[in-house]
XYZ file of C-alpha atoms in Angstrom:
411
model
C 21.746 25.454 -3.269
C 19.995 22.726 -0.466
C 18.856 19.862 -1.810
C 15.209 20.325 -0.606
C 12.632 21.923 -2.749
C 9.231 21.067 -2.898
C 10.194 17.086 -3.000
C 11.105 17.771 0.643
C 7.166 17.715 1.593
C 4.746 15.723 1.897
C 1.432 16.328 0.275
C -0.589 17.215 3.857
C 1.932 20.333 3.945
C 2.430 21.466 0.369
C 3.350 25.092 0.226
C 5.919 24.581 3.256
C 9.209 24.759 1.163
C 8.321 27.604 -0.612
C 6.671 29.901 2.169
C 9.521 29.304 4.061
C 11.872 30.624 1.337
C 9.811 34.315 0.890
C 10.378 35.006 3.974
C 14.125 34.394 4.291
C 14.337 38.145 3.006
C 11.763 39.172 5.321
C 13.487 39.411 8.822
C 16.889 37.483 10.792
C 17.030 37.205 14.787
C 19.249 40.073 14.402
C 17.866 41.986 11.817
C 14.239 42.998 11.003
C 12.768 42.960 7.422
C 13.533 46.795 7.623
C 16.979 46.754 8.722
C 17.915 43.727 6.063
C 16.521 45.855 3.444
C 18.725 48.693 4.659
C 21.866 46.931 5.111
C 21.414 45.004 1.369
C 20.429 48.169 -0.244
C 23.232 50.434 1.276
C 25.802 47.457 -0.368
C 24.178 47.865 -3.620
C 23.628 44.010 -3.063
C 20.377 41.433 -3.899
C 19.088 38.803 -2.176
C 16.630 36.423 -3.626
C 15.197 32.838 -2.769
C 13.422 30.282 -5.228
C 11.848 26.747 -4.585
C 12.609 23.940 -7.546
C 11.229 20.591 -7.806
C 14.802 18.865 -6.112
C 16.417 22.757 -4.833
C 16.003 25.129 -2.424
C 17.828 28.489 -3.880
C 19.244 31.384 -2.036
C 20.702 34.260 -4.492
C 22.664 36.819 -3.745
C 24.106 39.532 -6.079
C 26.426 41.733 -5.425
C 29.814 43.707 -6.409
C 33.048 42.547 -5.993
C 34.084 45.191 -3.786
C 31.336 44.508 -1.100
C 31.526 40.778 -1.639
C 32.454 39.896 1.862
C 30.015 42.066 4.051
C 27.120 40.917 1.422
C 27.789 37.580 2.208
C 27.545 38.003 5.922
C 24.025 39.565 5.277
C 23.009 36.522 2.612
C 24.671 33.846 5.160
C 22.266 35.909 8.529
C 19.492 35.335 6.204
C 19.615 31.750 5.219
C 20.494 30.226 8.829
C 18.901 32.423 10.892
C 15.647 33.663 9.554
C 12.956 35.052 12.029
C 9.713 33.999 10.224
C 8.415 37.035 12.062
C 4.820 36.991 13.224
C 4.211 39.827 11.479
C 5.692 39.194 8.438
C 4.373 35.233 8.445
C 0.614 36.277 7.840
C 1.362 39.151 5.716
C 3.734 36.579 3.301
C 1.247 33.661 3.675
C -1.957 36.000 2.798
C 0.416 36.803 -0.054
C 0.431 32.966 -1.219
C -2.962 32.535 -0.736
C -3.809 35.689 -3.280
C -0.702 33.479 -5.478
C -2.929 30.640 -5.238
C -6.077 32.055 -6.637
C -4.386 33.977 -9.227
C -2.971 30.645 -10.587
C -6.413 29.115 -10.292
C -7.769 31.594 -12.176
C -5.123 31.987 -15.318
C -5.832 28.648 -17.635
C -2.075 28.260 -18.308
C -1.254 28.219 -14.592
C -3.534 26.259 -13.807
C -2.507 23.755 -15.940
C 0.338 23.397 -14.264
C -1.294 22.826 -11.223
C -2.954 20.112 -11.966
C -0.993 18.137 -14.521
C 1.331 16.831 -11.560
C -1.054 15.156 -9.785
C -2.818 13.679 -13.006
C 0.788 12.287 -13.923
C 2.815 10.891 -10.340
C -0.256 11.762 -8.077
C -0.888 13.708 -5.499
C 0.856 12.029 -2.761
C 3.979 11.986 -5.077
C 6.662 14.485 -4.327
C 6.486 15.633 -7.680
C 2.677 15.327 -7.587
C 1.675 18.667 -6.506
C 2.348 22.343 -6.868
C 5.045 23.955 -5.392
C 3.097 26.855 -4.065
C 0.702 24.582 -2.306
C -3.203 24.802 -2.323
C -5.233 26.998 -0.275
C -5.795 24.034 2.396
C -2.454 23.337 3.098
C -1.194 26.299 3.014
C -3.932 27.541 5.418
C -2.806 25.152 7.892
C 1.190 26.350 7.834
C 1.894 28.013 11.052
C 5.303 29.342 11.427
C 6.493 26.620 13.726
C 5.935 24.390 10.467
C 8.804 26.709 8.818
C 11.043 27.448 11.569
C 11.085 23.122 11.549
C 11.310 22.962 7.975
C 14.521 25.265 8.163
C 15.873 23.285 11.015
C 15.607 19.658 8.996
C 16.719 20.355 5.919
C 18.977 23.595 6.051
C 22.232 21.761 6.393
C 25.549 21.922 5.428
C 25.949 18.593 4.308
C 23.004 19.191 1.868
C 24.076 22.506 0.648
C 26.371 23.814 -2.309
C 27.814 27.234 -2.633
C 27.867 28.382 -6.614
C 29.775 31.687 -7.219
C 30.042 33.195 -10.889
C 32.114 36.201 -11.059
C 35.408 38.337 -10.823
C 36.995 36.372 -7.757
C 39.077 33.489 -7.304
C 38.945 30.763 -4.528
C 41.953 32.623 -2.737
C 39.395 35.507 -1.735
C 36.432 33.652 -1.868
C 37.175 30.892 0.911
C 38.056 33.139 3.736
C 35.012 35.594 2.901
C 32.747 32.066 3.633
C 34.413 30.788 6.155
C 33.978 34.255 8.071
C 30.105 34.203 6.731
C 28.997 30.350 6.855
C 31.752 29.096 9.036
C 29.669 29.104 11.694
C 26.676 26.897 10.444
C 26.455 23.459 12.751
C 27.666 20.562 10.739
C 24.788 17.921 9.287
C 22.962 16.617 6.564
C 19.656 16.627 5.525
C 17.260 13.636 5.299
C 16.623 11.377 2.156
C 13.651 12.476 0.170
C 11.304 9.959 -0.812
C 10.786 10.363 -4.485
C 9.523 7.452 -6.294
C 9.027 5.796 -9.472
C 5.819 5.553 -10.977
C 4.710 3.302 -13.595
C 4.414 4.390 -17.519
C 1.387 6.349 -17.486
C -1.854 4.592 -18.167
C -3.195 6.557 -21.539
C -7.300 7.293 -23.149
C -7.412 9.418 -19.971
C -9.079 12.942 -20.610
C -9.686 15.762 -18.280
C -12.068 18.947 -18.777
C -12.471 22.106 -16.697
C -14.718 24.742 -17.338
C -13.617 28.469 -17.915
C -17.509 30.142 -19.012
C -17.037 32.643 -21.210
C -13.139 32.123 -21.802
C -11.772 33.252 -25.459
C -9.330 30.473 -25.622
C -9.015 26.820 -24.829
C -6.014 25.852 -23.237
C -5.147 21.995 -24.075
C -1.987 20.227 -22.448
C -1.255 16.543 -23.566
C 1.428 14.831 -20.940
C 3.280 11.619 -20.118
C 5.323 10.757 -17.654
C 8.788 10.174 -19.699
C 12.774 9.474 -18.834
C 14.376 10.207 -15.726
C 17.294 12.364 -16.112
C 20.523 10.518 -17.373
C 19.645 8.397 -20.283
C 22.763 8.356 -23.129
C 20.021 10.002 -25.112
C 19.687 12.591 -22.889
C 21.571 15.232 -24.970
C 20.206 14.304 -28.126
C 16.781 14.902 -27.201
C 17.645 18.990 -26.848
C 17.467 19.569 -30.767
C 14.994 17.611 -30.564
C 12.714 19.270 -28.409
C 13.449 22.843 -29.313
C 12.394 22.283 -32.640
C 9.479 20.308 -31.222
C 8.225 23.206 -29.010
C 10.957 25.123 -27.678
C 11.351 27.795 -30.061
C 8.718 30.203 -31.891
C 9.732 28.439 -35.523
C 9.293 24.626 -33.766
C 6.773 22.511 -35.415
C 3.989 23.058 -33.282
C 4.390 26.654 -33.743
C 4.652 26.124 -37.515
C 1.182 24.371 -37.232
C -1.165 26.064 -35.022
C 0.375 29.599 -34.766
C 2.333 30.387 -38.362
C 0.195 28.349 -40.656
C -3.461 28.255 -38.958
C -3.368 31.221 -36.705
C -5.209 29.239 -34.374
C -2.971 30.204 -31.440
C -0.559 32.936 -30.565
C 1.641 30.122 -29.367
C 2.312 26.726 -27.933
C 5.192 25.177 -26.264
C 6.711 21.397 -25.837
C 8.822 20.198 -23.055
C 10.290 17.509 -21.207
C 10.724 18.641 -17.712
C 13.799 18.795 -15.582
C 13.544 17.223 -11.905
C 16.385 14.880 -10.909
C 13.614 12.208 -11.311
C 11.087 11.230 -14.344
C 10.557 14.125 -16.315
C 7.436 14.520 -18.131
C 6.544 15.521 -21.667
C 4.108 18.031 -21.981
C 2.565 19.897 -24.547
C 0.999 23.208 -23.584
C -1.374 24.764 -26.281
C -3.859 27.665 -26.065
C -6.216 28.003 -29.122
C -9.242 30.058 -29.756
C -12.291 28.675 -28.611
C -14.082 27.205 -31.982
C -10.771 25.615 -32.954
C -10.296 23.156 -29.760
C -11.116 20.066 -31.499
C -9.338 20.441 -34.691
C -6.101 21.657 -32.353
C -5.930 18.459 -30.135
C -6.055 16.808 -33.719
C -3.141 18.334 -34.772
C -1.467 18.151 -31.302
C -1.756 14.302 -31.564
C -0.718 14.440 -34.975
C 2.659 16.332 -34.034
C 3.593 14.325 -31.686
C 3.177 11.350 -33.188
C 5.104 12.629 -36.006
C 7.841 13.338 -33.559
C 7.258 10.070 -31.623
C 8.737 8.194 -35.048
C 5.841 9.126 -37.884
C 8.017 11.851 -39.110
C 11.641 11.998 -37.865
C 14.197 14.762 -37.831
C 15.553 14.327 -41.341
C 17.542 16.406 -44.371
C 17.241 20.148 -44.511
C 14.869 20.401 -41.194
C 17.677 18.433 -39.345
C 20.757 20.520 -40.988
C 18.338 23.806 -39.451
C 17.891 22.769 -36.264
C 21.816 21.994 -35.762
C 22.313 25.326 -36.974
C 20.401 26.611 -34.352
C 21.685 24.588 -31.849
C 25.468 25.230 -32.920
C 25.087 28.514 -33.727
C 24.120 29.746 -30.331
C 27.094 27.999 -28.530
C 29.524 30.662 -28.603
C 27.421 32.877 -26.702
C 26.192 30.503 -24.475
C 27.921 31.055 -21.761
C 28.630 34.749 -21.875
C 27.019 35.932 -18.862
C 27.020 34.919 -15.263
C 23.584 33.949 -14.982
C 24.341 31.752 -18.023
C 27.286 29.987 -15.877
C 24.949 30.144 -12.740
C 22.307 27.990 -14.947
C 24.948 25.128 -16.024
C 26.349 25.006 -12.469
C 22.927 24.289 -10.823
C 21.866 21.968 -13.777
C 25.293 19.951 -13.101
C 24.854 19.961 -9.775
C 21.257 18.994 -9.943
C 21.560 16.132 -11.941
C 24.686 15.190 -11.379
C 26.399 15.457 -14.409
C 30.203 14.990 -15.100
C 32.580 17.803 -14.687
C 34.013 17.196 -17.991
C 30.427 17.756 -19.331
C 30.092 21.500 -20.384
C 33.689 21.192 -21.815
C 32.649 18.749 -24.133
C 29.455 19.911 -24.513
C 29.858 21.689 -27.694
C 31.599 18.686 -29.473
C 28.923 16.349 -28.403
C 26.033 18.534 -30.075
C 28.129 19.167 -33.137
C 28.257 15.186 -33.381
C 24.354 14.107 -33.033
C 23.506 12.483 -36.327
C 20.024 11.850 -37.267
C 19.768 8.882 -36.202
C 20.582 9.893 -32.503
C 18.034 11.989 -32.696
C 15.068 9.593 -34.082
C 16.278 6.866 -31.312
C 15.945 9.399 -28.588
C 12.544 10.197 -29.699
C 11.404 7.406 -29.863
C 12.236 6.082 -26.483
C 10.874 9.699 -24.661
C 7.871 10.510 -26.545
C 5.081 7.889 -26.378
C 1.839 9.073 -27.656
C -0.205 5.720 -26.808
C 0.313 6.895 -23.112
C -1.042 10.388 -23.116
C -3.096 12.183 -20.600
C -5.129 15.159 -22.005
C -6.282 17.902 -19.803
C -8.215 20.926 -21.547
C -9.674 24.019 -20.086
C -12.366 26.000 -21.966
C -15.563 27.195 -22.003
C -17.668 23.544 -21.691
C -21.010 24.508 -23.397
C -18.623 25.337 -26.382
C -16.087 22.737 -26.743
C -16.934 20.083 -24.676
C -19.167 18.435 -27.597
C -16.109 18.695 -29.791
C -13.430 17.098 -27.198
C -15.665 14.059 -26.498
C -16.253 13.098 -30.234
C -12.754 12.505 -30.878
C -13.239 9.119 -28.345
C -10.097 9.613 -26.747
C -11.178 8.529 -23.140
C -13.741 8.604 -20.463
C -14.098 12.135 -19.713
C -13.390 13.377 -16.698
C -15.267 17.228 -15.652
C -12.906 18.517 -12.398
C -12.936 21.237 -10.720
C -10.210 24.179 -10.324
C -8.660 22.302 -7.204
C -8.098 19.136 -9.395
C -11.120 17.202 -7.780
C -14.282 15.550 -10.241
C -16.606 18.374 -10.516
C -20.341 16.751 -9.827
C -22.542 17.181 -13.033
């Protein structure tokens, strides 16, 4: 784990972070894409990279028995990747497909732009972490090979290991594969705070011809560590996070107006967001954002977690906990979410205990102080000539017609 990720860019060179990462499978000065391959597959090992808001992530997987020599092969391909010519273009025409594909898919897309709506585009949360077709156009592979010089460092980097092993084995097996990596530290990223987010702001792109609306409400919320932090978990899962929450109880179970719809707060080290994700057919946009708004302002404080829904959703949340960290990837998770926001180490001990004890109060003080429905930005995408009407009667804003790239579409 480097602490990097996509905050690690600015907006001029979005896409940087994450290009870079593809190809650190893709080719070492020692080994070409080929060979790697080879020499991974003949362990039975696998490598894999991913790009977080706050994280850059190299995976490897592999048996115990071949531990060591895996390693040597995962530690070749984070410090000394080629960015082959060859490779580069093939990877970056790759991201550019990515790109489009995103662009076109109404859920993706929201995703795309909601960032820049909510900390803006020059924020490093602001924009999305597979770039946009400018600035990933411009990447050369000089931009990566400097990318991977300035922030691949030691002093930046954690090693997580989840498995049948113990530090007596482990240690020499890195030393032999990463002992070798120059000592340094990364730069500071410049992440910062944004003010509460300015509300009656409404957003509309057009999808002609699509079957479904897709309608996002968002606010910029908490940063991570608030004292209400953990109570807002029960909270949100039976917000949005599970297929019996209450905005699945709404729109999907009880008006089969959508096949499903999901609330979150976000997880970057800095201010998360809430967002509400909800795709609805067509001729039922207007009447959805109504009950949208209505569920979260029930959550907000109208209608608090209370009596028999509040004893469910602690069964649900207690219920779960002896399985929750049966498998590696499950231990993998909680390491990279302590390490990310810096919890305690004493935290997943206790965490059981501490979920057991959220009363309902807990819960309606936590939602109150994360979910603020006065300051909500709405973005829907749709089919214009038949919702567009609909969205604008409801007076919730100036609306605002933008194009698939985020900019204001002329009209």
């Amino acid at each position: 784990m480097v602490d990097a990720g996509a905050a690690s860019e600015s907006a001029a060179n979005a896409g940087t972070a994450s290009l870079a990462l593809d190809l650190f499978d893709k080719g070492t000065r020692s080994r070409d894409v080929f060979k790697l391959a080879d020499d991974l597959a003949s362990l039975g090992a696998n490598l894999s990279t991913a790009t977080g808001a706050d994280l850059s992530i190299v995976r490897l997987q592999s048996t115990t028995a071949a531990l060591q020599p895996s390693l040597a092969l995962m530690a070749d391909a984070a410090l000394n990747p080629s960015f082959a010519a060859d490779q580069f273009t093939l990877q970056k025409q790759r991201r550019l497909a990515q790109i489009a594909q995103e662009r076109a898919q109404p859920n993706a897309l929201a995703q795309r732009i909601v960032p820049g709506l909510l900390y803006g585009e020059a924020h490093a949360y602001g924009k999305p972490a597979s770039g946009s077709e400018a600035t990933v156009g411009k990447i050369a592979r000089e931009d990566l090979a400097r990318w991977h010089a300035t922030w691949f460092k030691p002093g930046s980097a954690t090693i997580i290991v989840t498995g049948d092993t113990t530090l007596a084995k482990l240690v020499p097996a890195l030393e032999a594969s990463f002992g070798g990596w120059k000592a340094g530290t990364a730069p500071a990223k410049q992440v910062s705070t944004v003010a509460r987010t300015q509300g009656k702001r409404l957003y509309l792109i057009d999808k002609p011809g699509a079957p479904q609306s897709t309608i996002v409400a968002a606010h910029v919320s908490e940063a991570a560590g608030q004292p209400e932090d953990l109570a807002m978990e029960p909270v949100m899962q039976n917000f949005g996070g599970m297929a019996t929450s209450r905005l699945n109880r709404n729109l999907r179970l009880d008006k089969h107006w959508s096949y499903g719809t999901s609330g979150q707060l976000t997880y970057p080290r800095g201010q998360r967001a809430f967002m509400v994700v909800a795709p609805v057919q067509t001729d039922k946009t207007k009447e959805s954002m109504l009950e949208v708004a209505k569920e979260i302002r029930g959550v907000a404080g109208e209608r608090p977690l209370a009596g028999e829904e509040y004893a469910s959703i602690m069964r649900n949340m207690t219920s779960r906990l002896a399985g929750r960290f049966a498998t590696l990837s499950a231990l993998e998770s909680a390491a990279i979410t302590s390490l990310n926001l810096g919890l305690p180490d004493t935290y997943w001990s206790a965490y059981a205990g501490n979920i057991r004890g959220l009363t309902e109060a807990q819960l309606a003080a936590a939602s109150g102080k994360f979910v603020r429905p006065n300051e909500l930005v709405w973005l829907v995408i749709g089919d214009l000539r038949k919702i567009e009407a609909g969205v604008r009667e409801l007076g919730w804003g100036e609306a605002t017609i933008l194009n698939a790239d985020g900019t204001p579409a002329p009209r």
